[in-house]
mmCIF file of C-alpha atoms and ligand atoms in Angstrom:
data_model
loop_
_atom_site.group_PDB
_atom_site.id
_atom_site.type_symbol
_atom_site.label_atom_id
_atom_site.label_comp_id
_atom_site.label_asym_id
_atom_site.label_seq_id
_atom_site.Cartn_x
_atom_site.Cartn_y
_atom_site.Cartn_z
ATOM 1 C CA UNK A 1344 4.228 31.678 1.754
ATOM 2 C CA UNK A 1345 4.515 29.940 -1.593
ATOM 3 C CA UNK A 1346 2.245 29.912 -4.637
ATOM 4 C CA UNK A 1347 1.697 26.157 -4.477
ATOM 5 C CA UNK A 1348 -1.746 24.852 -3.682
ATOM 6 C CA UNK A 1349 -2.378 21.367 -2.406
ATOM 7 C CA UNK A 1350 -5.142 20.550 -4.901
ATOM 8 C CA UNK A 1351 -2.930 21.311 -7.947
ATOM 9 C CA UNK A 1352 -2.725 18.477 -10.442
ATOM 10 C CA UNK A 1353 0.675 17.741 -11.896
ATOM 11 C CA UNK A 1354 1.360 19.093 -15.339
ATOM 12 C CA UNK A 1355 2.467 16.320 -17.686
ATOM 13 C CA UNK A 1356 4.754 17.216 -20.594
ATOM 14 C CA UNK A 1357 3.625 15.778 -23.904
ATOM 15 C CA UNK A 1358 6.482 13.900 -25.525
ATOM 16 C CA UNK A 1359 6.282 12.258 -28.917
ATOM 17 C CA UNK A 1360 8.825 9.642 -29.978
ATOM 18 C CA UNK A 1361 12.037 11.126 -31.399
ATOM 19 C CA UNK A 1362 11.385 11.704 -35.159
ATOM 20 C CA UNK A 1363 13.695 10.401 -37.869
ATOM 21 C CA UNK A 1364 15.283 13.088 -40.109
ATOM 22 C CA UNK A 1365 12.634 12.364 -42.773
ATOM 23 C CA UNK A 1366 9.812 12.645 -40.239
ATOM 24 C CA UNK A 1367 11.306 15.878 -38.908
ATOM 25 C CA UNK A 1368 11.331 17.354 -42.428
ATOM 26 C CA UNK A 1369 7.653 16.360 -42.818
ATOM 27 C CA UNK A 1370 6.809 17.882 -39.443
ATOM 28 C CA UNK A 1371 8.632 21.139 -40.251
ATOM 29 C CA UNK A 1372 6.787 21.433 -43.522
ATOM 30 C CA UNK A 1373 3.422 20.690 -41.857
ATOM 31 C CA UNK A 1374 3.999 23.329 -39.157
ATOM 32 C CA UNK A 1375 5.119 25.861 -41.787
ATOM 33 C CA UNK A 1376 1.923 25.281 -43.782
ATOM 34 C CA UNK A 1377 -0.233 25.614 -40.642
ATOM 35 C CA UNK A 1378 1.526 28.895 -39.894
ATOM 36 C CA UNK A 1379 0.842 30.260 -43.391
ATOM 37 C CA UNK A 1380 -2.845 29.399 -42.982
ATOM 38 C CA UNK A 1381 -3.108 30.907 -39.438
ATOM 39 C CA UNK A 1382 -3.614 27.563 -37.734
ATOM 40 C CA UNK A 1383 -2.027 26.438 -34.479
ATOM 41 C CA UNK A 1384 -1.624 22.880 -33.197
ATOM 42 C CA UNK A 1385 -3.003 22.436 -29.694
ATOM 43 C CA UNK A 1386 -0.418 19.859 -28.632
ATOM 44 C CA UNK A 1387 2.339 22.497 -28.374
ATOM 45 C CA UNK A 1388 0.398 24.943 -26.176
ATOM 46 C CA UNK A 1389 -2.096 23.168 -23.928
ATOM 47 C CA UNK A 1390 -0.036 23.846 -20.786
ATOM 48 C CA UNK A 1391 -0.117 27.614 -21.374
ATOM 49 C CA UNK A 1392 -3.774 27.665 -22.409
ATOM 50 C CA UNK A 1393 -5.029 25.603 -19.525
ATOM 51 C CA UNK A 1394 -2.761 25.919 -16.508
ATOM 52 C CA UNK A 1395 -3.831 23.981 -13.406
ATOM 53 C CA UNK A 1396 -4.728 27.295 -11.793
ATOM 54 C CA UNK A 1397 -4.725 30.898 -13.102
ATOM 55 C CA UNK A 1398 -1.278 32.167 -14.109
ATOM 56 C CA UNK A 1399 -1.923 35.887 -14.638
ATOM 57 C CA UNK A 1400 0.253 37.982 -16.899
ATOM 58 C CA UNK A 1401 -0.521 40.960 -14.677
ATOM 59 C CA UNK A 1402 1.978 41.340 -11.859
ATOM 60 C CA UNK A 1403 1.452 42.800 -8.411
ATOM 61 C CA UNK A 1404 2.567 46.421 -8.454
ATOM 62 C CA UNK A 1405 2.460 49.431 -6.131
ATOM 63 C CA UNK A 1406 2.118 53.029 -7.328
ATOM 64 C CA UNK A 1407 3.452 55.692 -5.007
ATOM 65 C CA UNK A 1408 0.991 58.476 -4.191
ATOM 66 C CA UNK A 1409 3.627 61.202 -3.847
ATOM 67 C CA UNK A 1410 4.874 60.428 -7.384
ATOM 68 C CA UNK A 1411 1.328 60.286 -8.735
ATOM 69 C CA UNK A 1412 0.209 63.571 -7.250
ATOM 70 C CA UNK A 1413 3.440 65.316 -8.263
ATOM 71 C CA UNK A 1414 2.982 64.250 -11.896
ATOM 72 C CA UNK A 1415 -0.717 65.151 -11.812
ATOM 73 C CA UNK A 1416 0.233 68.693 -10.703
ATOM 74 C CA UNK A 1417 2.809 68.934 -13.476
ATOM 75 C CA UNK A 1418 0.246 67.748 -16.009
ATOM 76 C CA UNK A 1419 -2.127 70.410 -14.728
ATOM 77 C CA UNK A 1420 0.471 73.107 -15.503
ATOM 78 C CA UNK A 1421 1.236 71.712 -18.946
ATOM 79 C CA UNK A 1422 -1.934 70.129 -20.334
ATOM 80 C CA UNK A 1423 -5.359 71.802 -20.481
ATOM 81 C CA UNK A 1424 -8.504 69.783 -19.871
ATOM 82 C CA UNK A 1425 -11.276 69.915 -22.446
ATOM 83 C CA UNK A 1426 -13.214 68.396 -25.309
ATOM 84 C CA UNK A 1427 -11.322 65.666 -27.141
ATOM 85 C CA UNK A 1428 -8.914 64.715 -24.355
ATOM 86 C CA UNK A 1429 -11.963 64.760 -22.041
ATOM 87 C CA UNK A 1430 -10.145 64.074 -18.756
ATOM 88 C CA UNK A 1431 -6.783 64.953 -17.183
ATOM 89 C CA UNK A 1432 -6.391 61.421 -15.873
ATOM 90 C CA UNK A 1433 -3.143 59.489 -15.476
ATOM 91 C CA UNK A 1434 -3.808 55.787 -15.909
ATOM 92 C CA UNK A 1435 -1.901 53.074 -14.052
ATOM 93 C CA UNK A 1436 -0.412 50.540 -16.488
ATOM 94 C CA UNK A 1437 0.361 47.126 -15.070
ATOM 95 C CA UNK A 1438 3.991 46.295 -15.985
ATOM 96 C CA UNK A 1439 3.052 42.671 -16.750
ATOM 97 C CA UNK A 1440 0.446 43.565 -19.358
ATOM 98 C CA UNK A 1441 2.834 44.917 -21.962
ATOM 99 C CA UNK A 1442 1.781 48.512 -22.529
ATOM 100 C CA UNK A 1443 -1.949 49.284 -22.453
ATOM 101 C CA UNK A 1444 -3.322 51.359 -19.582
ATOM 102 C CA UNK A 1445 -4.722 48.360 -17.769
ATOM 103 C CA UNK A 1446 -4.110 47.931 -14.056
ATOM 104 C CA UNK A 1447 -5.642 44.476 -14.516
ATOM 105 C CA UNK A 1448 -7.002 42.610 -17.550
ATOM 106 C CA UNK A 1449 -10.490 43.935 -16.711
ATOM 107 C CA UNK A 1450 -9.888 47.172 -14.785
ATOM 108 C CA UNK A 1451 -8.655 50.703 -15.316
ATOM 109 C CA UNK A 1452 -7.406 52.896 -12.463
ATOM 110 C CA UNK A 1453 -6.282 56.501 -12.799
ATOM 111 C CA UNK A 1454 -5.586 59.652 -10.856
ATOM 112 C CA UNK A 1455 -7.668 62.535 -12.176
ATOM 113 C CA UNK A 1456 -6.793 66.170 -11.459
ATOM 114 C CA UNK A 1457 -8.970 69.250 -11.851
ATOM 115 C CA UNK A 1458 -7.750 72.780 -11.057
ATOM 116 C CA UNK A 1459 -10.008 75.570 -9.730
ATOM 117 C CA UNK A 1460 -12.503 76.733 -12.352
ATOM 118 C CA UNK A 1461 -11.802 73.812 -14.668
ATOM 119 C CA UNK A 1462 -14.509 71.694 -16.234
ATOM 120 C CA UNK A 1463 -14.180 68.165 -17.559
ATOM 121 C CA UNK A 1464 -16.877 68.126 -20.279
ATOM 122 C CA UNK A 1465 -19.911 65.857 -20.182
ATOM 123 C CA UNK A 1466 -19.885 62.577 -22.052
ATOM 124 C CA UNK A 1467 -21.204 59.086 -21.624
ATOM 125 C CA UNK A 1468 -19.869 55.621 -22.259
ATOM 126 C CA UNK A 1469 -21.108 52.105 -21.725
ATOM 127 C CA UNK A 1470 -18.160 51.454 -19.406
ATOM 128 C CA UNK A 1471 -18.990 51.618 -15.698
ATOM 129 C CA UNK A 1472 -17.043 54.141 -13.636
ATOM 130 C CA UNK A 1473 -16.593 55.373 -10.084
ATOM 131 C CA UNK A 1474 -14.488 57.977 -8.277
ATOM 132 C CA UNK A 1475 -13.043 57.662 -4.797
ATOM 133 C CA UNK A 1476 -11.952 60.902 -3.112
ATOM 134 C CA UNK A 1477 -8.706 60.628 -1.173
ATOM 135 C CA UNK A 1478 -8.626 64.250 -0.060
ATOM 136 C CA UNK A 1479 -10.181 67.626 -0.767
ATOM 137 C CA UNK A 1480 -13.579 68.907 -1.833
ATOM 138 C CA UNK A 1481 -15.041 71.416 -4.223
ATOM 139 C CA UNK A 1482 -15.655 69.296 -7.315
ATOM 140 C CA UNK A 1483 -19.157 68.417 -8.460
ATOM 141 C CA UNK A 1484 -19.802 65.492 -10.733
ATOM 142 C CA UNK A 1485 -22.967 66.139 -12.673
ATOM 143 C CA UNK A 1486 -24.637 62.831 -13.525
ATOM 144 C CA UNK A 1487 -27.522 63.224 -15.971
ATOM 145 C CA UNK A 1488 -28.146 66.722 -14.616
ATOM 146 C CA UNK A 1489 -27.892 65.712 -10.942
ATOM 147 C CA UNK A 1490 -25.092 67.654 -9.214
ATOM 148 C CA UNK A 1491 -23.241 65.293 -6.878
ATOM 149 C CA UNK A 1492 -20.724 66.795 -4.434
ATOM 150 C CA UNK A 1493 -17.343 65.076 -4.107
ATOM 151 C CA UNK A 1494 -15.792 65.200 -0.651
ATOM 152 C CA UNK A 1495 -13.021 63.389 1.182
ATOM 153 C CA UNK A 1496 -13.790 59.665 1.593
ATOM 154 C CA UNK A 1497 -16.815 59.699 -0.715
ATOM 155 C CA UNK A 1498 -17.494 57.076 -3.374
ATOM 156 C CA UNK A 1499 -19.234 58.491 -6.464
ATOM 157 C CA UNK A 1500 -20.823 56.302 -9.143
ATOM 158 C CA UNK A 1501 -21.288 56.941 -12.835
ATOM 159 C CA UNK A 1502 -22.665 53.631 -14.116
ATOM 160 C CA UNK A 1503 -22.506 52.938 -17.853
ATOM 161 C CA UNK A 1504 -24.393 55.231 -20.274
ATOM 162 C CA UNK A 1505 -25.040 58.039 -17.785
ATOM 163 C CA UNK A 1506 -23.840 61.462 -18.934
ATOM 164 C CA UNK A 1507 -21.247 62.851 -16.543
ATOM 165 C CA UNK A 1508 -18.940 65.855 -16.335
ATOM 166 C CA UNK A 1509 -16.844 67.258 -13.502
ATOM 167 C CA UNK A 1510 -16.649 70.907 -12.375
ATOM 168 C CA UNK A 1511 -14.226 72.365 -9.872
ATOM 169 C CA UNK A 1512 -15.996 75.363 -8.326
ATOM 170 C CA UNK A 1513 -13.528 75.714 -5.423
ATOM 171 C CA UNK A 1514 -10.280 77.632 -5.033
ATOM 172 C CA UNK A 1515 -8.130 74.509 -4.595
ATOM 173 C CA UNK A 1516 -7.206 71.844 -7.128
ATOM 174 C CA UNK A 1517 -8.578 68.377 -6.495
ATOM 175 C CA UNK A 1518 -7.395 64.869 -7.345
ATOM 176 C CA UNK A 1519 -9.195 61.578 -7.009
ATOM 177 C CA UNK A 1520 -9.025 57.909 -7.993
ATOM 178 C CA UNK A 1521 -11.034 56.810 -11.035
ATOM 179 C CA UNK A 1522 -11.940 53.147 -11.543
ATOM 180 C CA UNK A 1523 -13.542 51.811 -14.713
ATOM 181 C CA UNK A 1524 -14.068 48.508 -16.519
ATOM 182 C CA UNK A 1525 -12.481 49.904 -19.719
ATOM 183 C CA UNK A 1526 -10.125 46.944 -20.332
ATOM 184 C CA UNK A 1527 -12.987 44.468 -20.048
ATOM 185 C CA UNK A 1528 -15.125 46.450 -22.526
ATOM 186 C CA UNK A 1529 -12.126 46.909 -24.822
ATOM 187 C CA UNK A 1530 -11.128 43.257 -24.878
ATOM 188 C CA UNK A 1531 -14.744 42.183 -25.373
ATOM 189 C CA UNK A 1532 -15.401 44.830 -28.088
ATOM 190 C CA UNK A 1533 -18.471 46.009 -26.217
ATOM 191 C CA UNK A 1534 -17.793 49.732 -25.669
ATOM 192 C CA UNK A 1535 -19.860 52.725 -26.852
ATOM 193 C CA UNK A 1536 -19.133 56.437 -26.338
ATOM 194 C CA UNK A 1537 -20.921 59.777 -26.979
ATOM 195 C CA UNK A 1538 -20.038 63.398 -26.293
ATOM 196 C CA UNK A 1539 -22.490 65.335 -24.143
ATOM 197 C CA UNK A 1540 -23.418 68.990 -24.041
ATOM 198 C CA UNK A 1541 -20.668 71.635 -23.929
ATOM 199 C CA UNK A 1542 -23.012 73.833 -21.938
ATOM 200 C CA UNK A 1543 -22.178 73.992 -18.267
ATOM 201 C CA UNK A 1544 -24.826 72.949 -15.861
ATOM 202 C CA UNK A 1545 -26.600 75.891 -14.303
ATOM 203 C CA UNK A 1546 -27.673 73.660 -11.446
ATOM 204 C CA UNK A 1547 -27.247 75.205 -8.077
ATOM 205 C CA UNK A 1548 -25.024 73.049 -5.917
ATOM 206 C CA UNK A 1549 -27.176 71.608 -3.137
ATOM 207 C CA UNK A 1550 -25.695 69.849 -0.121
ATOM 208 C CA UNK A 1551 -26.926 66.522 -1.374
ATOM 209 C CA UNK A 1552 -27.651 65.196 -4.845
ATOM 210 C CA UNK A 1553 -31.173 64.241 -5.869
ATOM 211 C CA UNK A 1554 -30.049 60.608 -5.892
ATOM 212 C CA UNK A 1555 -29.010 60.831 -2.234
ATOM 213 C CA UNK A 1556 -32.268 62.464 -1.228
ATOM 214 C CA UNK A 1557 -34.083 59.465 -2.744
ATOM 215 C CA UNK A 1558 -31.761 56.592 -1.901
ATOM 216 C CA UNK A 1559 -29.335 57.427 0.942
ATOM 217 C CA UNK A 1560 -31.573 56.671 3.905
ATOM 218 C CA UNK A 1561 -30.460 53.420 5.582
ATOM 219 C CA UNK A 1562 -32.787 50.494 4.965
ATOM 220 C CA UNK A 1563 -35.420 52.693 3.317
ATOM 221 C CA UNK A 1564 -36.379 52.942 -0.322
ATOM 222 C CA UNK A 1565 -38.852 55.245 -2.049
ATOM 223 C CA UNK A 1566 -42.096 53.438 -2.835
ATOM 224 C CA UNK A 1567 -42.311 55.483 -6.040
ATOM 225 C CA UNK A 1568 -39.385 53.464 -7.487
ATOM 226 C CA UNK A 1569 -40.142 49.747 -7.109
ATOM 227 C CA UNK A 1570 -38.169 46.984 -8.804
ATOM 228 C CA UNK A 1571 -34.493 46.286 -9.263
ATOM 229 C CA UNK A 1572 -31.870 48.230 -11.171
ATOM 230 C CA UNK A 1573 -28.649 46.511 -12.291
ATOM 231 C CA UNK A 1574 -26.618 49.590 -11.340
ATOM 232 C CA UNK A 1575 -27.106 51.470 -8.104
ATOM 233 C CA UNK A 1576 -29.259 54.615 -8.477
ATOM 234 C CA UNK A 1577 -27.307 56.193 -5.593
ATOM 235 C CA UNK A 1578 -24.654 58.552 -6.963
ATOM 236 C CA UNK A 1579 -22.764 59.286 -3.746
ATOM 237 C CA UNK A 1580 -21.822 57.102 -0.789
ATOM 238 C CA UNK A 1581 -20.872 59.733 1.761
ATOM 239 C CA UNK A 1582 -17.830 59.187 3.989
ATOM 240 C CA UNK A 1583 -19.759 59.830 7.190
ATOM 241 C CA UNK A 1584 -21.842 56.664 6.589
ATOM 242 C CA UNK A 1585 -18.827 54.499 5.655
ATOM 243 C CA UNK A 1586 -16.879 55.703 8.670
ATOM 244 C CA UNK A 1587 -19.790 55.168 11.067
ATOM 245 C CA UNK A 1588 -20.412 51.631 9.779
ATOM 246 C CA UNK A 1589 -16.764 50.664 10.275
ATOM 247 C CA UNK A 1590 -16.586 52.300 13.693
ATOM 248 C CA UNK A 1591 -19.700 50.405 14.795
ATOM 249 C CA UNK A 1592 -18.308 47.050 13.620
ATOM 250 C CA UNK A 1593 -15.172 47.545 15.703
ATOM 251 C CA UNK A 1594 -17.197 48.779 18.677
ATOM 252 C CA UNK A 1595 -19.286 45.589 18.486
ATOM 253 C CA UNK A 1596 -16.097 43.525 18.453
ATOM 254 C CA UNK A 1597 -14.932 45.408 21.555
ATOM 255 C CA UNK A 1598 -18.226 44.541 23.243
ATOM 256 C CA UNK A 1599 -17.822 40.828 22.400
ATOM 257 C CA UNK A 1600 -20.417 40.662 19.615
ATOM 258 C CA UNK A 1601 -19.877 39.420 16.048
ATOM 259 C CA UNK A 1602 -19.684 41.981 13.273
ATOM 260 C CA UNK A 1603 -16.157 42.050 11.968
ATOM 261 C CA UNK A 1604 -14.834 39.975 9.075
ATOM 262 C CA UNK A 1605 -11.744 38.902 11.046
ATOM 263 C CA UNK A 1606 -10.001 39.872 14.301
ATOM 264 C CA UNK A 1607 -9.520 43.649 14.294
ATOM 265 C CA UNK A 1608 -10.746 43.842 10.691
ATOM 266 C CA UNK A 1609 -13.929 45.756 9.881
ATOM 267 C CA UNK A 1610 -15.124 45.851 6.275
ATOM 268 C CA UNK A 1611 -18.130 47.123 4.342
ATOM 269 C CA UNK A 1612 -19.301 46.575 0.789
ATOM 270 C CA UNK A 1613 -21.027 49.446 -1.006
ATOM 271 C CA UNK A 1614 -24.382 48.141 -2.269
ATOM 272 C CA UNK A 1615 -27.073 48.855 -4.787
ATOM 273 C CA UNK A 1616 -30.089 49.756 -2.602
ATOM 274 C CA UNK A 1617 -32.518 48.184 -5.093
ATOM 275 C CA UNK A 1618 -30.876 44.731 -4.862
ATOM 276 C CA UNK A 1619 -28.450 44.612 -1.942
ATOM 277 C CA UNK A 1620 -25.874 43.431 -4.501
ATOM 278 C CA UNK A 1621 -22.857 45.169 -5.995
ATOM 279 C CA UNK A 1622 -23.003 48.823 -6.991
ATOM 280 C CA UNK A 1623 -22.409 48.052 -10.674
ATOM 281 C CA UNK A 1624 -22.530 44.894 -12.793
ATOM 282 C CA UNK A 1625 -18.766 44.603 -13.294
ATOM 283 C CA UNK A 1626 -17.243 46.404 -10.311
ATOM 284 C CA UNK A 1627 -17.353 45.697 -6.573
ATOM 285 C CA UNK A 1628 -16.383 48.431 -4.130
ATOM 286 C CA UNK A 1629 -15.435 47.909 -0.482
ATOM 287 C CA UNK A 1630 -13.792 49.722 2.394
ATOM 288 C CA UNK A 1631 -11.564 47.945 4.940
ATOM 289 C CA UNK A 1632 -10.409 49.160 8.347
ATOM 290 C CA UNK A 1633 -7.753 47.269 10.325
ATOM 291 C CA UNK A 1634 -6.800 47.988 13.900
ATOM 292 C CA UNK A 1635 -3.106 48.608 14.580
ATOM 293 C CA UNK A 1636 -1.150 45.425 13.840
ATOM 294 C CA UNK A 1637 -4.209 43.422 12.683
ATOM 295 C CA UNK A 1638 -3.460 40.750 10.076
ATOM 296 C CA UNK A 1639 -5.801 39.158 7.529
ATOM 297 C CA UNK A 1640 -5.794 35.501 6.463
ATOM 298 C CA UNK A 1641 -4.129 34.874 3.084
ATOM 299 C CA UNK A 1642 -6.656 34.104 0.369
ATOM 300 C CA UNK A 1643 -6.546 33.163 -3.303
ATOM 301 C CA UNK A 1644 -9.413 34.620 -5.370
ATOM 302 C CA UNK A 1645 -10.313 34.472 -9.054
ATOM 303 C CA UNK A 1646 -10.365 38.080 -10.255
ATOM 304 C CA UNK A 1647 -8.464 41.281 -9.563
ATOM 305 C CA UNK A 1648 -8.411 43.652 -6.617
ATOM 306 C CA UNK A 1649 -7.070 47.172 -6.348
ATOM 307 C CA UNK A 1650 -6.442 48.854 -2.987
ATOM 308 C CA UNK A 1651 -5.799 52.502 -2.174
ATOM 309 C CA UNK A 1652 -4.707 53.554 1.297
ATOM 310 C CA UNK A 1653 -7.014 56.231 2.664
ATOM 311 C CA UNK A 1654 -5.353 56.660 6.045
ATOM 312 C CA UNK A 1655 -2.608 54.993 8.024
ATOM 313 C CA UNK A 1656 -0.141 52.448 6.735
ATOM 314 C CA UNK A 1657 0.057 48.726 6.057
ATOM 315 C CA UNK A 1658 2.042 46.014 4.395
ATOM 316 C CA UNK A 1659 0.445 43.743 1.843
ATOM 317 C CA UNK A 1660 1.821 40.304 1.015
ATOM 318 C CA UNK A 1661 0.999 39.142 -2.513
ATOM 319 C CA UNK A 1662 2.466 35.711 -3.216
ATOM 320 C CA UNK A 1663 6.109 35.991 -2.197
ATOM 321 C CA UNK A 1664 6.217 39.798 -2.515
ATOM 322 C CA UNK A 1665 5.746 42.356 0.241
ATOM 323 C CA UNK A 1666 4.782 45.987 -0.406
ATOM 324 C CA UNK A 1667 4.735 48.794 2.128
ATOM 325 C CA UNK A 1668 1.673 51.023 1.735
ATOM 326 C CA UNK A 1669 1.228 54.620 2.870
ATOM 327 C CA UNK A 1670 -1.412 57.303 2.365
ATOM 328 C CA UNK A 1671 -2.670 57.315 -1.240
ATOM 329 C CA UNK A 1672 -0.566 54.414 -2.494
ATOM 330 C CA UNK A 1673 -2.321 52.098 -4.943
ATOM 331 C CA UNK A 1674 -1.581 48.373 -5.272
ATOM 332 C CA UNK A 1675 -3.171 45.624 -7.361
ATOM 333 C CA UNK A 1676 -3.601 41.943 -6.581
ATOM 334 C CA UNK A 1677 -3.593 39.759 -9.723
ATOM 335 C CA UNK A 1678 -5.985 36.831 -9.998
ATOM 336 C CA UNK A 1679 -5.287 33.865 -7.708
ATOM 337 C CA UNK A 1680 -2.204 35.407 -6.091
ATOM 338 C CA UNK A 1681 -2.697 34.867 -2.354
ATOM 339 C CA UNK A 1682 -2.850 38.168 -0.490
ATOM 340 C CA UNK A 1683 -2.987 39.322 3.085
ATOM 341 C CA UNK A 1684 -2.792 42.671 4.821
ATOM 342 C CA UNK A 1685 -1.048 43.703 8.004
ATOM 343 C CA UNK A 1686 -1.904 47.086 9.475
ATOM 344 C CA UNK A 1687 0.835 49.476 10.585
ATOM 345 C CA UNK A 1688 1.157 50.856 14.130
ATOM 346 C CA UNK A 1689 -1.668 53.390 13.681
ATOM 347 C CA UNK A 1690 -4.014 50.990 11.856
ATOM 348 C CA UNK A 1691 -5.125 51.402 8.281
ATOM 349 C CA UNK A 1692 -8.159 52.464 6.246
ATOM 350 C CA UNK A 1693 -8.247 51.118 2.688
ATOM 351 C CA UNK A 1694 -10.582 51.632 -0.214
ATOM 352 C CA UNK A 1695 -10.798 48.540 -2.443
ATOM 353 C CA UNK A 1696 -12.393 47.720 -5.768
ATOM 354 C CA UNK A 1697 -12.491 44.510 -7.762
ATOM 355 C CA UNK A 1698 -13.906 42.803 -10.844
ATOM 356 C CA UNK A 1699 -15.332 39.918 -8.769
ATOM 357 C CA UNK A 1700 -18.960 40.473 -9.868
ATOM 358 C CA UNK A 1701 -17.979 39.479 -13.414
ATOM 359 C CA UNK A 1702 -16.716 36.081 -12.265
ATOM 360 C CA UNK A 1703 -19.595 35.507 -9.874
ATOM 361 C CA UNK A 1704 -22.138 36.176 -12.616
ATOM 362 C CA UNK A 1705 -20.409 33.726 -14.955
ATOM 363 C CA UNK A 1706 -20.008 31.008 -12.285
ATOM 364 C CA UNK A 1707 -16.222 31.384 -12.549
ATOM 365 C CA UNK A 1708 -15.592 32.671 -9.027
ATOM 366 C CA UNK A 1709 -13.394 30.605 -6.702
ATOM 367 C CA UNK A 1710 -11.622 31.353 -3.475
ATOM 368 C CA UNK A 1711 -9.168 29.244 -1.546
ATOM 369 C CA UNK A 1712 -7.613 29.806 1.850
ATOM 370 C CA UNK A 1713 -4.481 27.665 2.237
ATOM 371 C CA UNK A 1714 -5.008 27.429 5.982
ATOM 372 C CA UNK A 1715 -8.581 26.285 5.430
ATOM 373 C CA UNK A 1716 -10.013 29.118 7.503
HETATM 374 C C1 1HN B 3164 -13.713 59.008 -18.055
HETATM 375 O O1 1HN B 3164 -14.872 59.327 -18.609
HETATM 376 C C2 1HN B 3164 -13.411 59.473 -16.792
HETATM 377 O O2 1HN B 3164 -15.488 60.554 -16.519
HETATM 378 C C3 1HN B 3164 -12.237 59.140 -16.197
HETATM 379 O O3 1HN B 3164 -13.970 61.027 -15.141
HETATM 380 C C4 1HN B 3164 -11.324 58.333 -16.828
HETATM 381 C C5 1HN B 3164 -10.675 57.110 -18.810
HETATM 382 C C6 1HN B 3164 -10.907 56.713 -20.092
HETATM 383 C C7 1HN B 3164 -12.083 57.017 -20.698
HETATM 384 C C8 1HN B 3164 -13.035 57.777 -20.053
HETATM 385 C C9 1HN B 3164 -14.371 60.409 -16.102
HETATM 386 C C10 1HN B 3164 -11.588 57.881 -18.123
HETATM 387 C C11 1HN B 3164 -12.790 58.207 -18.752
#
C-alpha cells in the first residue's frame, strides 16, 4: 500500500526567471538583510508549510515490552522515587521528533514502575493523564483523596488539575503505561504544575473508589450530580466491564446481529458518563479486540494513535512499514499514515489512545479510507 491519495493536488515548484549576476547579488543581499532581521520569505517554503496532506515529522515506531520492563526494573534498583523527580517513568521518544520525550507532537507515553512500599508523591498539573495496567495489582492511585485501585486491564483517569499520587501497598513491583498530553501543553505554553501534600493518605483501601460507586453503573447517573463535566468523573474503568462489552459484541456477531466495527473486530470507546463523549478533552481511549486472523481496513486519520498490546499478537501496517506486535509492545501511528491491523493466530487485545478529540473540537479532523469503505 502506498502513501498516495487520489485527491492529492500536484505540488507546483515556484521558478523565477534565471537572475543576471547583478540581480543575484541584489537577491543575496536582500536575503541576508531579511535573515539579520528575523524575516523569512514565503516563496521559498510554501511547499513545506502547506503540504497537500499532512507530512508528519514523527515516524511510526515500535517499543519492545521486554526491553522496557527490563530497563524499568534496572531503574528501580538504581533510582529512588520521590519529591522532585516525582515519578519513575521512562518516556518513549519518537525518533522523528529530534529529542524531546514526545511519542507524538501532542502525546506523551511512558512506562512507570513502583516497587513494594514505594510512594510517588501527590502533585497536580493542568495536563490530562491516564494509566493503563498491563499486568499486576497492588497500586492505589489517590485522586483528590479518593483511593482508586489499579488492577490488570483497568484504565485510570487523572484529568488535569486533580491531585494524584501512587502508592504500592503490595509485595510485588508494578508497572503500567502512562499517557498524557504533555507535548501539546508544552508546545502551546499552557501548562501549570503544583506539588501536593507529602503526607500519605490514611484512606483505607476499599474495593472500589468513591468515583466508581457514583459513576460506574451502566446507563445510570446519580441525580445529585446533574450537568456535564468536560472530563469524566469516573476514575477507574474496570477490566471486567471492558472485557464483557467486547465479548458481547463478538457474541452478537456470532449470532448474526450488528455490533462489531468490522468483521471479527470488536471495539469500545471509554466515555465520560456525563456527556457520552471522550474521557478527557484532549485524549481518546479505546480498546480493540480482533479474532484470530481478523484484518482491519486501512484508514488515514488526522491525529496520532498509540497502541499497546494487552494480550495476543498482531501485525500493524503503517504506510509501507510492517511491525510485529506482542504482549506489552507499544507502537504509534503518525498523523495521516494509513494503518491497519491483522490479528495473530490467537487473536489480539489492544489498548489504544489518541489525540483525536483535539482535532474534532477544532474542526480539523479528517479520515480517508483508500478503498472507500
Ligand atoms: C506524572 O504526573 C505522572 O502522575 C506520570 O503518574 C508521568 C510525566 C511527566 C510529568 C508528570 C503520574 C508524568 C507525570
